Coordinates of C-alpha atoms in Angstrom, one line a residue:
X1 CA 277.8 125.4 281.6
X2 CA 278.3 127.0 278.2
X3 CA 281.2 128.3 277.2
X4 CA 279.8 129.4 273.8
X5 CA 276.2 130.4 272.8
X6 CA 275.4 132.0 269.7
X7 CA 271.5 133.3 270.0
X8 CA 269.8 133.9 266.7
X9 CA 272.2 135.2 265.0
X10 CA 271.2 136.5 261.6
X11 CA 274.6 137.8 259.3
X12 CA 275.8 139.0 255.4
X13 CA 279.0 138.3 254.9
X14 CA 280.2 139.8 251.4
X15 CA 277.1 138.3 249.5
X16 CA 276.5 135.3 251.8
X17 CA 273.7 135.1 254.2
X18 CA 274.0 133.3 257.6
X19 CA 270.4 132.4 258.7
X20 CA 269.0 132.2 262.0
X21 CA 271.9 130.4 263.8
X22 CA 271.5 129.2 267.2
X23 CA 273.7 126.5 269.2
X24 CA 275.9 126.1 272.5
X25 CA 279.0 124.6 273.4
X26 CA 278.9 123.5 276.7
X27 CA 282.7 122.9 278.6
X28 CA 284.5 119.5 277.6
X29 CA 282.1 119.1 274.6
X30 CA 282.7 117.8 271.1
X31 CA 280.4 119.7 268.8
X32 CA 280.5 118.2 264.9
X33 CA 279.5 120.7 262.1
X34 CA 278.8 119.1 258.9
X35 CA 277.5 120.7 255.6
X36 CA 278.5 120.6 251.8
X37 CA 280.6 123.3 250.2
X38 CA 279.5 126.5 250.6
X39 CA 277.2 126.1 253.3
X40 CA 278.7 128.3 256.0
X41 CA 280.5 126.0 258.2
X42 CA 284.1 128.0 257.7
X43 CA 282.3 131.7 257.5
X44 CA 280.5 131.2 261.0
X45 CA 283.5 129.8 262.4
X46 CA 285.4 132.8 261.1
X47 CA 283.1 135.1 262.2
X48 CA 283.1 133.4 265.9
X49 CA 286.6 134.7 266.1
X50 CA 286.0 138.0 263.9
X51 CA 288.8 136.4 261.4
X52 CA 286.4 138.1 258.9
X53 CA 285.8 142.0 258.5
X54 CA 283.1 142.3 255.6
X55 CA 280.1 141.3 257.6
X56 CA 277.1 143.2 259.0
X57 CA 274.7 142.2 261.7
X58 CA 270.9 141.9 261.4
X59 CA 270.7 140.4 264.2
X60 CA 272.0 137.5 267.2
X61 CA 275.0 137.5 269.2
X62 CA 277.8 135.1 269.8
X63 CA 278.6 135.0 273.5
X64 CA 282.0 133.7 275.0
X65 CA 281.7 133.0 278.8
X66 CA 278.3 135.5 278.7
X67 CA 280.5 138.3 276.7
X68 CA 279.1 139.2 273.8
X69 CA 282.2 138.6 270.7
X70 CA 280.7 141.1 268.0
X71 CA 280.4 143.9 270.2
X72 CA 284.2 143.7 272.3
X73 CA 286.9 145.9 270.4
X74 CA 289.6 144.5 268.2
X75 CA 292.3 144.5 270.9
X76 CA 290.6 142.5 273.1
X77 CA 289.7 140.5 270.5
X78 CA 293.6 140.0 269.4
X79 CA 294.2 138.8 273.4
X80 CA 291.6 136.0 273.3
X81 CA 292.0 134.7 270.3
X82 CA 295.3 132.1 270.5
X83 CA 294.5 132.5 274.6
X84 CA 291.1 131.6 274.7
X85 CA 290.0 130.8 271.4
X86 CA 292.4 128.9 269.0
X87 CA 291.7 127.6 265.6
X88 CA 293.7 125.0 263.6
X89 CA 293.1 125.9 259.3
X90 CA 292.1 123.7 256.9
X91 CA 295.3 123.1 254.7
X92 CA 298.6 123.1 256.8
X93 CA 300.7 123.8 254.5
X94 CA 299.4 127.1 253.6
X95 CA 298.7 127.9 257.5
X96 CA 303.0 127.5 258.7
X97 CA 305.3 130.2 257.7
X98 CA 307.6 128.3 254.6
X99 CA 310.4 130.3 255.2
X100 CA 310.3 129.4 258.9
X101 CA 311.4 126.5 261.2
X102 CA 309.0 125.1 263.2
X103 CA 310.8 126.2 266.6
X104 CA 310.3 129.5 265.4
X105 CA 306.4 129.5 264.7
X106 CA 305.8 127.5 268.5
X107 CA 307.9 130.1 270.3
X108 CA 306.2 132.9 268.0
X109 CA 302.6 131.4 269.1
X110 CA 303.7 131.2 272.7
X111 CA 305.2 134.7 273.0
X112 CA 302.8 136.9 271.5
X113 CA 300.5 136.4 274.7
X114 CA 303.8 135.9 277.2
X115 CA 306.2 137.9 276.1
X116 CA 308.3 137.7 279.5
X117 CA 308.4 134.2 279.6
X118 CA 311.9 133.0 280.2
X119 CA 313.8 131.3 277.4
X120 CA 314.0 128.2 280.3
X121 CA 310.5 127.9 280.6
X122 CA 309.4 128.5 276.8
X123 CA 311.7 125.3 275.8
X124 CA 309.8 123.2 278.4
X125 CA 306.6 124.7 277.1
X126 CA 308.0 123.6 273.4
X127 CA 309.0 120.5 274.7
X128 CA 305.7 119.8 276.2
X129 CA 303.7 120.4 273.5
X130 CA 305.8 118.3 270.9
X131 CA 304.7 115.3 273.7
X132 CA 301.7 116.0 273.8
X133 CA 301.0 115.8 270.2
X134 CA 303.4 112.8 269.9
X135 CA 306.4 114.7 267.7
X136 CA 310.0 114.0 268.1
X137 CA 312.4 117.0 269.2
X138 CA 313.7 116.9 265.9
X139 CA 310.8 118.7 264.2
X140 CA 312.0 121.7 265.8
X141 CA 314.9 122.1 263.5
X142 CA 312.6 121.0 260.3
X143 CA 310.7 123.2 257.4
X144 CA 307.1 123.1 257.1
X145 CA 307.5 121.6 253.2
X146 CA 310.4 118.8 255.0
X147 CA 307.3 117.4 257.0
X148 CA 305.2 114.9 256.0
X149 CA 301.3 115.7 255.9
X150 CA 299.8 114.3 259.1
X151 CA 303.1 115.7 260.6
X152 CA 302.3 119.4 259.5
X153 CA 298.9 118.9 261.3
X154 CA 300.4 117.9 264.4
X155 CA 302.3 121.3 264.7
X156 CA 299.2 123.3 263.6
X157 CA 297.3 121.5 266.6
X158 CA 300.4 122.1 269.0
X159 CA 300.5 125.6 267.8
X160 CA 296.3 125.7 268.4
X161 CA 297.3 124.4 272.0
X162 CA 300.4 126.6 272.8
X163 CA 298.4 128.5 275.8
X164 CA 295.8 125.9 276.7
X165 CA 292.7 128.0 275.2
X166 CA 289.3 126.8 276.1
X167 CA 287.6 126.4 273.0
X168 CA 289.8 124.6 270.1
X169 CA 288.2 125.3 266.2
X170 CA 289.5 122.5 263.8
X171 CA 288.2 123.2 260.6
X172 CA 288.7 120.1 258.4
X173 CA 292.0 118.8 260.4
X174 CA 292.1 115.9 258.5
X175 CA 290.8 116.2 254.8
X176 CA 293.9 116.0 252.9
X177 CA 295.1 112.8 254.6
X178 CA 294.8 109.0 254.4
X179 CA 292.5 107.0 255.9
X180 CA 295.3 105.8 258.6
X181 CA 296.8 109.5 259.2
X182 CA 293.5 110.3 259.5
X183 CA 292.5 107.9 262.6
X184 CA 295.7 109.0 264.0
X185 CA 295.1 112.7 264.1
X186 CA 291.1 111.8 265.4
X187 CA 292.8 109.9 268.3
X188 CA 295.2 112.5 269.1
X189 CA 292.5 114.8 269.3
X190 CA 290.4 113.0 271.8
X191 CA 293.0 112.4 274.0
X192 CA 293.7 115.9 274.1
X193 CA 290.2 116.8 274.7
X194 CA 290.4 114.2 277.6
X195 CA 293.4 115.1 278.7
X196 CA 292.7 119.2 279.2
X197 CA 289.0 119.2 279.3
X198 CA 288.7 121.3 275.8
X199 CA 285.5 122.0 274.2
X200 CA 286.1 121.4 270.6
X201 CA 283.9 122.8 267.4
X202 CA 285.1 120.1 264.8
X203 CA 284.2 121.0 261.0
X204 CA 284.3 118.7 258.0
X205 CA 282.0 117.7 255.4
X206 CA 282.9 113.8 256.1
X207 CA 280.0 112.7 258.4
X208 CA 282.1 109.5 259.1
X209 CA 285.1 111.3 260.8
X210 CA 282.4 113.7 263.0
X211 CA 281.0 110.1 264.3
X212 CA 283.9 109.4 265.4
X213 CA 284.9 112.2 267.3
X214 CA 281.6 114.3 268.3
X215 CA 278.7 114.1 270.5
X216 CA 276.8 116.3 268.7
X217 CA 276.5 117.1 265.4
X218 CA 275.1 120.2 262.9
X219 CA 273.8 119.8 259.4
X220 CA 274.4 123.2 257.9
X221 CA 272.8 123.7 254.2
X222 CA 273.0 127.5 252.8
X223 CA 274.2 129.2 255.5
X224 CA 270.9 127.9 258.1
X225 CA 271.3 124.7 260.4
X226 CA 269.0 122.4 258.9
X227 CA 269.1 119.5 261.5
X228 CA 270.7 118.6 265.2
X229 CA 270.9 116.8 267.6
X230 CA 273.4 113.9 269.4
X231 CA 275.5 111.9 267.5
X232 CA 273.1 108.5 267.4
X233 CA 270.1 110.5 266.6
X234 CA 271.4 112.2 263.8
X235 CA 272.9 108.8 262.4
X236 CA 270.3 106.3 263.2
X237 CA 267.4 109.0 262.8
X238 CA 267.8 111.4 260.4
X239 CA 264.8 113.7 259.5
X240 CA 265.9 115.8 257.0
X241 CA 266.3 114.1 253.1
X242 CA 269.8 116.1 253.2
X243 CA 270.8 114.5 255.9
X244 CA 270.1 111.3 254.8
X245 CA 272.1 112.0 251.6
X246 CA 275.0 112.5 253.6
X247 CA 274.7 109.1 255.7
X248 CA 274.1 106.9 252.4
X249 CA 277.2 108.7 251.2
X250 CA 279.0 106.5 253.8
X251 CA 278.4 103.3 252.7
X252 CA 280.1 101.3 249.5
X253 CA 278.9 101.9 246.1
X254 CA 280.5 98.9 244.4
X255 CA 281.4 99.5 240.5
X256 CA 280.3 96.8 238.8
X257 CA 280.6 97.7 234.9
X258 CA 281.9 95.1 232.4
X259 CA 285.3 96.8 230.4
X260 CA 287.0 95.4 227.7
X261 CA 289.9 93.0 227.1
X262 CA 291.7 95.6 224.9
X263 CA 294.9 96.5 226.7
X264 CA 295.7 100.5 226.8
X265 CA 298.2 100.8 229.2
X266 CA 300.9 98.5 230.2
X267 CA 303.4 98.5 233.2
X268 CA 306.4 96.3 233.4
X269 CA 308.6 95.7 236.7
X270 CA 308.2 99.6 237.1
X271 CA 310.5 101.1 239.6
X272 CA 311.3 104.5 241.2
X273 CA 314.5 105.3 242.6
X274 CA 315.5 109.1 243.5
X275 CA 319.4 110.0 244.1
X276 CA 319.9 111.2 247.5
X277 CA 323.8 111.6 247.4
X278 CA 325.8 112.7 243.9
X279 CA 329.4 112.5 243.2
X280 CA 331.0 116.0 241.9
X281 CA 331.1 114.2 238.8
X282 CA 327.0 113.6 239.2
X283 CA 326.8 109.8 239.5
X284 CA 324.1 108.8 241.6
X285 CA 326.1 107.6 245.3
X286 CA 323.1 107.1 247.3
X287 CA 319.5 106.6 246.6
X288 CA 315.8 106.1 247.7
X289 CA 313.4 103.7 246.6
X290 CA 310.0 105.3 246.3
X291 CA 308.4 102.3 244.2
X292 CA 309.6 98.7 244.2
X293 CA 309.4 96.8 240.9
X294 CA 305.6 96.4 239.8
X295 CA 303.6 95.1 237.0
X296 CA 299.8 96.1 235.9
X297 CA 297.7 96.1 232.5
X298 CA 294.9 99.0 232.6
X299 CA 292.4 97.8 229.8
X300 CA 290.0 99.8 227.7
X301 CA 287.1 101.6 230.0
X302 CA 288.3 100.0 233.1
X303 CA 289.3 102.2 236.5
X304 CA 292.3 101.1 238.5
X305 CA 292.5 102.3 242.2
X306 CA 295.6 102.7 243.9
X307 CA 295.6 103.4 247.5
X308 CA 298.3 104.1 250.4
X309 CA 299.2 106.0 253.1
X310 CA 301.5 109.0 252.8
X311 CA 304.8 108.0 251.3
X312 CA 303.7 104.1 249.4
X313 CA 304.4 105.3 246.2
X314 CA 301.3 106.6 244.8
X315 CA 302.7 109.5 243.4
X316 CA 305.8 108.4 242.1
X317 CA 304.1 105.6 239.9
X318 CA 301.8 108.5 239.0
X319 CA 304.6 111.3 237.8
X320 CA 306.5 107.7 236.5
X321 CA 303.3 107.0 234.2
X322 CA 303.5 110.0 232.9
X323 CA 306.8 111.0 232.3
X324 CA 307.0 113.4 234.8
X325 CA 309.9 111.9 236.7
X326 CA 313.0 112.0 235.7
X327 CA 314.1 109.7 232.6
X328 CA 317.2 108.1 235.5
X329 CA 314.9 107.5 238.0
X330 CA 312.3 105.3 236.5
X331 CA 313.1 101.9 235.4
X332 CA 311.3 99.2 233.5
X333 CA 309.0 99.2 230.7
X334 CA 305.5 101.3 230.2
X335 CA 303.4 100.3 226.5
X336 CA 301.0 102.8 226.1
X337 CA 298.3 102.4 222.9
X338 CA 301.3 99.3 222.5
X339 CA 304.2 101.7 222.0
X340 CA 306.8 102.1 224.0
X341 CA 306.5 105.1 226.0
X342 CA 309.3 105.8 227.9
X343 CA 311.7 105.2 224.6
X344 CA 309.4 107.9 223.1
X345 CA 312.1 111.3 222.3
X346 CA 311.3 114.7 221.7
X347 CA 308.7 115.6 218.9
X348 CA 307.4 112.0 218.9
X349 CA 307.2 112.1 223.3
X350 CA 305.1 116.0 222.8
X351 CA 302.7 114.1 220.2
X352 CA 302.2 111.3 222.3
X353 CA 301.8 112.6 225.8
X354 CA 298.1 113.8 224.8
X355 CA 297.2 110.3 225.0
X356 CA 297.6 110.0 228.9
X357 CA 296.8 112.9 230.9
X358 CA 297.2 113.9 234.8
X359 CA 294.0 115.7 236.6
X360 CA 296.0 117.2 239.7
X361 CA 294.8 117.1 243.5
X362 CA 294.2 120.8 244.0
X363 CA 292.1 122.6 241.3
X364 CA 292.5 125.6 242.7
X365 CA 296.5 125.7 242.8
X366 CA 296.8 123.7 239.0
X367 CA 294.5 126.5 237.2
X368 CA 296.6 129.6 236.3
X369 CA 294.6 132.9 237.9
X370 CA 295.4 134.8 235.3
X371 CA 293.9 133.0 232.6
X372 CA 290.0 132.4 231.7
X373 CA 288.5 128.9 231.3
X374 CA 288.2 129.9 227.2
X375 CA 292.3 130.5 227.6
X376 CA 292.9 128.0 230.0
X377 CA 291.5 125.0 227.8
X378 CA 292.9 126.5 224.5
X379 CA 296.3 126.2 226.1
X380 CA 296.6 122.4 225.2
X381 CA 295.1 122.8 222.0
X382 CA 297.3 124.7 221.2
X383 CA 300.7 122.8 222.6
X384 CA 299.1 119.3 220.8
X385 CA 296.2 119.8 217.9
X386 CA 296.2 122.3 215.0
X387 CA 292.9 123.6 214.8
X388 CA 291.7 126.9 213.4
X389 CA 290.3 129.5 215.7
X390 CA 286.6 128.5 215.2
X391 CA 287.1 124.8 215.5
X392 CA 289.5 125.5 219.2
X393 CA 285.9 127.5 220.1
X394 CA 283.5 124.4 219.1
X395 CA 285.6 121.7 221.1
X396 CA 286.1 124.0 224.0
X397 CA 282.2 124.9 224.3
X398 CA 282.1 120.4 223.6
X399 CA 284.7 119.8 226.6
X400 CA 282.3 122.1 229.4
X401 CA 279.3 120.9 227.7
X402 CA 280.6 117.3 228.7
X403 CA 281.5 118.3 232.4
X404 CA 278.0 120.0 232.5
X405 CA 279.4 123.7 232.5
X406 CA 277.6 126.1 230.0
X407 CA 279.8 128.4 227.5
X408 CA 279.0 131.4 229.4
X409 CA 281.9 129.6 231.5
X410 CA 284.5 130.9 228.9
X411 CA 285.2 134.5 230.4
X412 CA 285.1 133.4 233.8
X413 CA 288.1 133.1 236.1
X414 CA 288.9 130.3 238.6
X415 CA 288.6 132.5 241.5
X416 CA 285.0 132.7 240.2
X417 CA 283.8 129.2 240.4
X418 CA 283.1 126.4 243.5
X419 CA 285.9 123.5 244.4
X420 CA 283.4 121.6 242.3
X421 CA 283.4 123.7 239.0
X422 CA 287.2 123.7 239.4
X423 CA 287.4 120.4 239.4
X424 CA 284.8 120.0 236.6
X425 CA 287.3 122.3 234.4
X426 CA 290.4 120.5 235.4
X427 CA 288.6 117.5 234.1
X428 CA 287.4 119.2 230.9
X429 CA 290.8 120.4 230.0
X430 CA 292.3 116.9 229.9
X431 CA 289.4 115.8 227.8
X432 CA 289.9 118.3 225.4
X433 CA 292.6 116.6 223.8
X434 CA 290.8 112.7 223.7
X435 CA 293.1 111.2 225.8
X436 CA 292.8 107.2 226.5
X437 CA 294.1 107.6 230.0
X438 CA 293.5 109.4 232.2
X439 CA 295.0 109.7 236.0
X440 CA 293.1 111.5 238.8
X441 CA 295.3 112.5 241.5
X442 CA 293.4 112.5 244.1
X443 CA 290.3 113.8 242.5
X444 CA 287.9 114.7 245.6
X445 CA 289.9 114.8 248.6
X446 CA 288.9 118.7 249.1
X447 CA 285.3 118.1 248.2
X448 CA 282.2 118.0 249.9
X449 CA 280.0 114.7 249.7
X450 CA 277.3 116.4 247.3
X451 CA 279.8 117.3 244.7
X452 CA 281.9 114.3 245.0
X453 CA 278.7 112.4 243.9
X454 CA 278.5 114.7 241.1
X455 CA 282.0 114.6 240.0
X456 CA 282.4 110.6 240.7
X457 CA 278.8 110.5 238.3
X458 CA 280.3 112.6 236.3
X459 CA 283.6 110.4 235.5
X460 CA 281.5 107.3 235.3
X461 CA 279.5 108.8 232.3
X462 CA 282.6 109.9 230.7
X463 CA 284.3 106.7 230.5
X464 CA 281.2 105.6 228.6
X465 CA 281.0 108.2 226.1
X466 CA 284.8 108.7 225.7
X467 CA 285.8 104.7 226.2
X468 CA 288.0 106.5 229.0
X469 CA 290.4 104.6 231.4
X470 CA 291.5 105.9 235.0
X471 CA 293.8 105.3 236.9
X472 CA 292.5 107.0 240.4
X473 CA 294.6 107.5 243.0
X474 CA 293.1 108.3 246.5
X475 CA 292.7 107.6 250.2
X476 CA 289.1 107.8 250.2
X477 CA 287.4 104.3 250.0
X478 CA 284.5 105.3 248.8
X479 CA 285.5 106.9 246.3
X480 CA 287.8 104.4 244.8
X481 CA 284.9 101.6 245.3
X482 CA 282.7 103.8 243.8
X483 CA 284.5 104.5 240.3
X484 CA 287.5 101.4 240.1
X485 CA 286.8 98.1 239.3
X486 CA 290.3 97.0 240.2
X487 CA 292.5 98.2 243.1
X488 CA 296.6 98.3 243.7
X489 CA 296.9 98.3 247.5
X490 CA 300.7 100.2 248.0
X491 CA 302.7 100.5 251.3
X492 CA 306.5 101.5 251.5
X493 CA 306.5 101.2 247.7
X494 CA 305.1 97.6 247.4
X495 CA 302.2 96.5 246.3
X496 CA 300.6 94.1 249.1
X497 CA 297.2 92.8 247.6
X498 CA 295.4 93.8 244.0
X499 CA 292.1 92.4 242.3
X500 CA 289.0 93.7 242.6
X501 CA 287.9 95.8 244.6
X502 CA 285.1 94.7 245.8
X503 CA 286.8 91.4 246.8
X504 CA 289.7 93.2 248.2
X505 CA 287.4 95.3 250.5
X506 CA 285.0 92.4 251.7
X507 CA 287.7 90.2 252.2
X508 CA 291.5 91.7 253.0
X509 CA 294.1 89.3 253.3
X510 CA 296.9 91.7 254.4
X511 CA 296.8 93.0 258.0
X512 CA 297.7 96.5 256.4
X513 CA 294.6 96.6 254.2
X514 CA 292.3 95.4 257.5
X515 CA 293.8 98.5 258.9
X516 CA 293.3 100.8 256.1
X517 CA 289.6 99.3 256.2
X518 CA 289.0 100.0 259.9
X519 CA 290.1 103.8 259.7
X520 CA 288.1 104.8 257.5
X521 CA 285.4 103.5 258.9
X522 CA 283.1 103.6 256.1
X523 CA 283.1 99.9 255.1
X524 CA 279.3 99.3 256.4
X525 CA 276.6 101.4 256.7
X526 CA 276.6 101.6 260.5
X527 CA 279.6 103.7 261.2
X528 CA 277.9 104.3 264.8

């Protein structure tokens, strides 16, 4: 039986056109919908639950258990979605109240369809949930920033599940997590599904976490379904040359360029400790170790991965690289260009800290609204180099010239471009100032697979025209295969296995790294 059928449905939403889209969802069913940035995935799933209120019909309906969803008014609408129809958001953090405990958005989700349940029976109902989506009690009593990442997601899914709807949206559950938190949240999920018989519409542009999860699976393109069919078909046999993009996209692109022996970067027994307990008097009584003790040369032109789950360290030797942290927390020695940069002070420290720059993980959140791309760039020209007004113009026009961006680019804002532009600007305003290192913080982990190609191509040509050096940090595999030479594997601040990376992902010798390999399931071709 169906439990959702959308029949040619034909929709504009704002400017965007959704083309001829028809599918079902039949009970207990895993549905996959796959598609690049852009494509539609997130607007028809919106519009399934009328999330959305600038769109017109041409044509098609979307029926819920024969009842048609675009014609029904708003009220009923309000009483089946959460009840009937619940969706778990792409980015967690941004979907919990921050200024809420999490005790307060479960009972919040559970009473606004049973607002005379008894306070007895809604803590059981808490309780229940927090079991099902293995949390501990203690949650309850936590902050949505407190939590860790895969954490967050678990609430969002027990919020999803508060009054055991039939259909469960999950629109790219697991994107911003690592490979391991990732395999843990696509477990959860199918025993769930198991375990109450939901029908599931499961969205991501990462073809190898649909093939674990779904039967069957969409390829959406600009806003049409270009290709379906079950899971084996669409992997073994797939028709369409988009398609096939996708699956190739899943296998290991080894880099295998030759870099020089000139050292850039140097990092000596380089730890991380943050205080945890101060005395009145502000000496450090109790502290954590983020990063234990670790040593590393970055030469000229080469790209160091370094890898983890949530909480190794990655970002702490990041923010530690580049003086982000504070001075008392990092200790050891960092040479960079063979000074030494953590003794650099003041004046000499501003000078210097164009040398190394940090590409952050969200675009969208690191580029200031307010400003254009022509403002945004001239910003660090104008903190580091003194160049006259027609010269700032020349290198900016250079910098989006180099990230393949146009100078009709300057007057736009960053609400106005795609994830991948953003990211193509975040990249040219580091480069504006001819840095020698640069550190990408997780530098695709919101992209689709078409534009992380074209952003990983695009860093790969840099490093050869600017003799640039990365130090990449990401849970993607891929990714880090495709652009590092060398890899730094970290867990609980240590570093458990290094060398290069194609060695270190053919052959792991740590247990850890075996199980980092496994979940993400994109080591070989075959992810079937």
């Amino acid at each position: 039986m169906s439990l959702l059928k959308v029949e040619s449905l034909n929709a504009k939403i704002g400017k965007f056109f959704l083309k001829d889209i028809s599918f079902s969802l039949k009970e207990g069913e895993v549905l996959g919908i796959a598609g690049e940035s852009g494509s539609g995935k997130t607007l028809l799933s919106h519009l399934i639950l009328r999330l959305i209120k600038d769109y017109k019909i041409k044509q098609g309906s979307i029926r819920f258990l024969g009842e048609n969803l675009l014609e029904i008014p708003e009220s009923k609408m309000q009483n089946l979605r959460g009840l009937k129809l619940s969706y778990i958001f792409q980015e967690p953090l941004s979907a919990l109240n921050p200024l809420q405990k999490i005790d307060k958005q479960l009972s919040e989700a559970i009473l606004i369809h049973n607002p005379k349940i008894t306070s007895c029976v809604l803590q059981e109902r808490i309780n229940t949930l927090l079991t099902n989506v293995q949390l501990p009690k203690s949650v309850l009593e936590s902050y949505p920033y407190v939590l860790s990442g895969g954490q967050r997601q678990r609430v969002c899914i027990a919020i999803a599940l508060a009054n055991n709807p039939k259909i469960l949206i999950a629109d790219e559950p697991t994107t911003a997590l690592d490979s391991t938190t990732q395999a843990q949240i696509i477990e959860l999920l199918k025993n769930l599904q198991k375990s109450f018989g939901l029908s599931i519409i499961f969205i991501s542009h990462n073809l190898a976490v649909i093939s674990k999860l779904c039967n069957r699976v969409l390829i959406m393109q600009d806003g049409e379904i270009i290709e379906s069919g079950g899971k084996e078909e669409i992997f073994k046999t797939p028709k369409n040359a988009y398609t096939k993009m996708l699956i190739d996209a899943l296998a290991f692109h080894y880099n295998k360029e030759s870099y020089e022996k000139e050292v850039v970067l140097e990092a000596k027994n380089i730890s991380v400790e943050y205080p945890k307990k101060k005395s009145f008097f502000g000496k450090t009584l109790e502290s954590f170790t983020a990063l234990k003790p670790l040593s590393f040369s970055l030469y000229k032109r080469e790209s160091l991965g370094v890898i983890g789950e949530s909480g190794s360290g990655k970002s702490s030797l990041a923010n530690a690289l580049c003086r982000l942290a504070d001075e008392e927390c990092v200790k050891g020695e960092i040479r960079l260009l063979g000074r030494d940069f953590l003794g650099l002070k003041g004046s000499a420290l501003r000078e210097f800290r164009a040398s190394i720059q940090l590409i952050f993980q969200d675009p969208f959140s690191s580029l200031n609204p307010k400003m254009n791309l022509f403002k945004i760039l001239q910003e660090g020209l104008q903190a580091h180099i003194c160049l006259d007004k027609e010269s700032q113009k020349r290198r900016i026009i250079q910098s989006l010239e180099d990230v393949g961006l146009d100078a009709s680019y300057m007057e736009r804002y960053p609400n106005e471009l795609s994830g991948g532009q953003r990211q193509r600007v975040s990249i040219a305003r580091s480069l504006i100032l001819r840095p020698k290192v640069l550190i990408l913080d997780e530098p695709t982990s919101a992209l689709d697979c078409a534009t992380q190609r074209q952003i990983l191509k695009l860093l790969l040509k840099l490093t050869k025209q600017y003799g640039l050096s990365y130090i990449c940090i990401s849970h993607d595999l891929s990714v880090i295969a495709t652009l590092c030479q060398n890899v730094l594997v970290l867990k609980e601040g240590n570093v458990l296995e290094s060398g290069l990376t194609q060695e270190v992902f053919s052959s792991p010798k740590n247990a850890y790294v075996k199980e980092l390999l496994q979940a993400s399931a994109i080591g070989n071709t075959n992810v079937l």
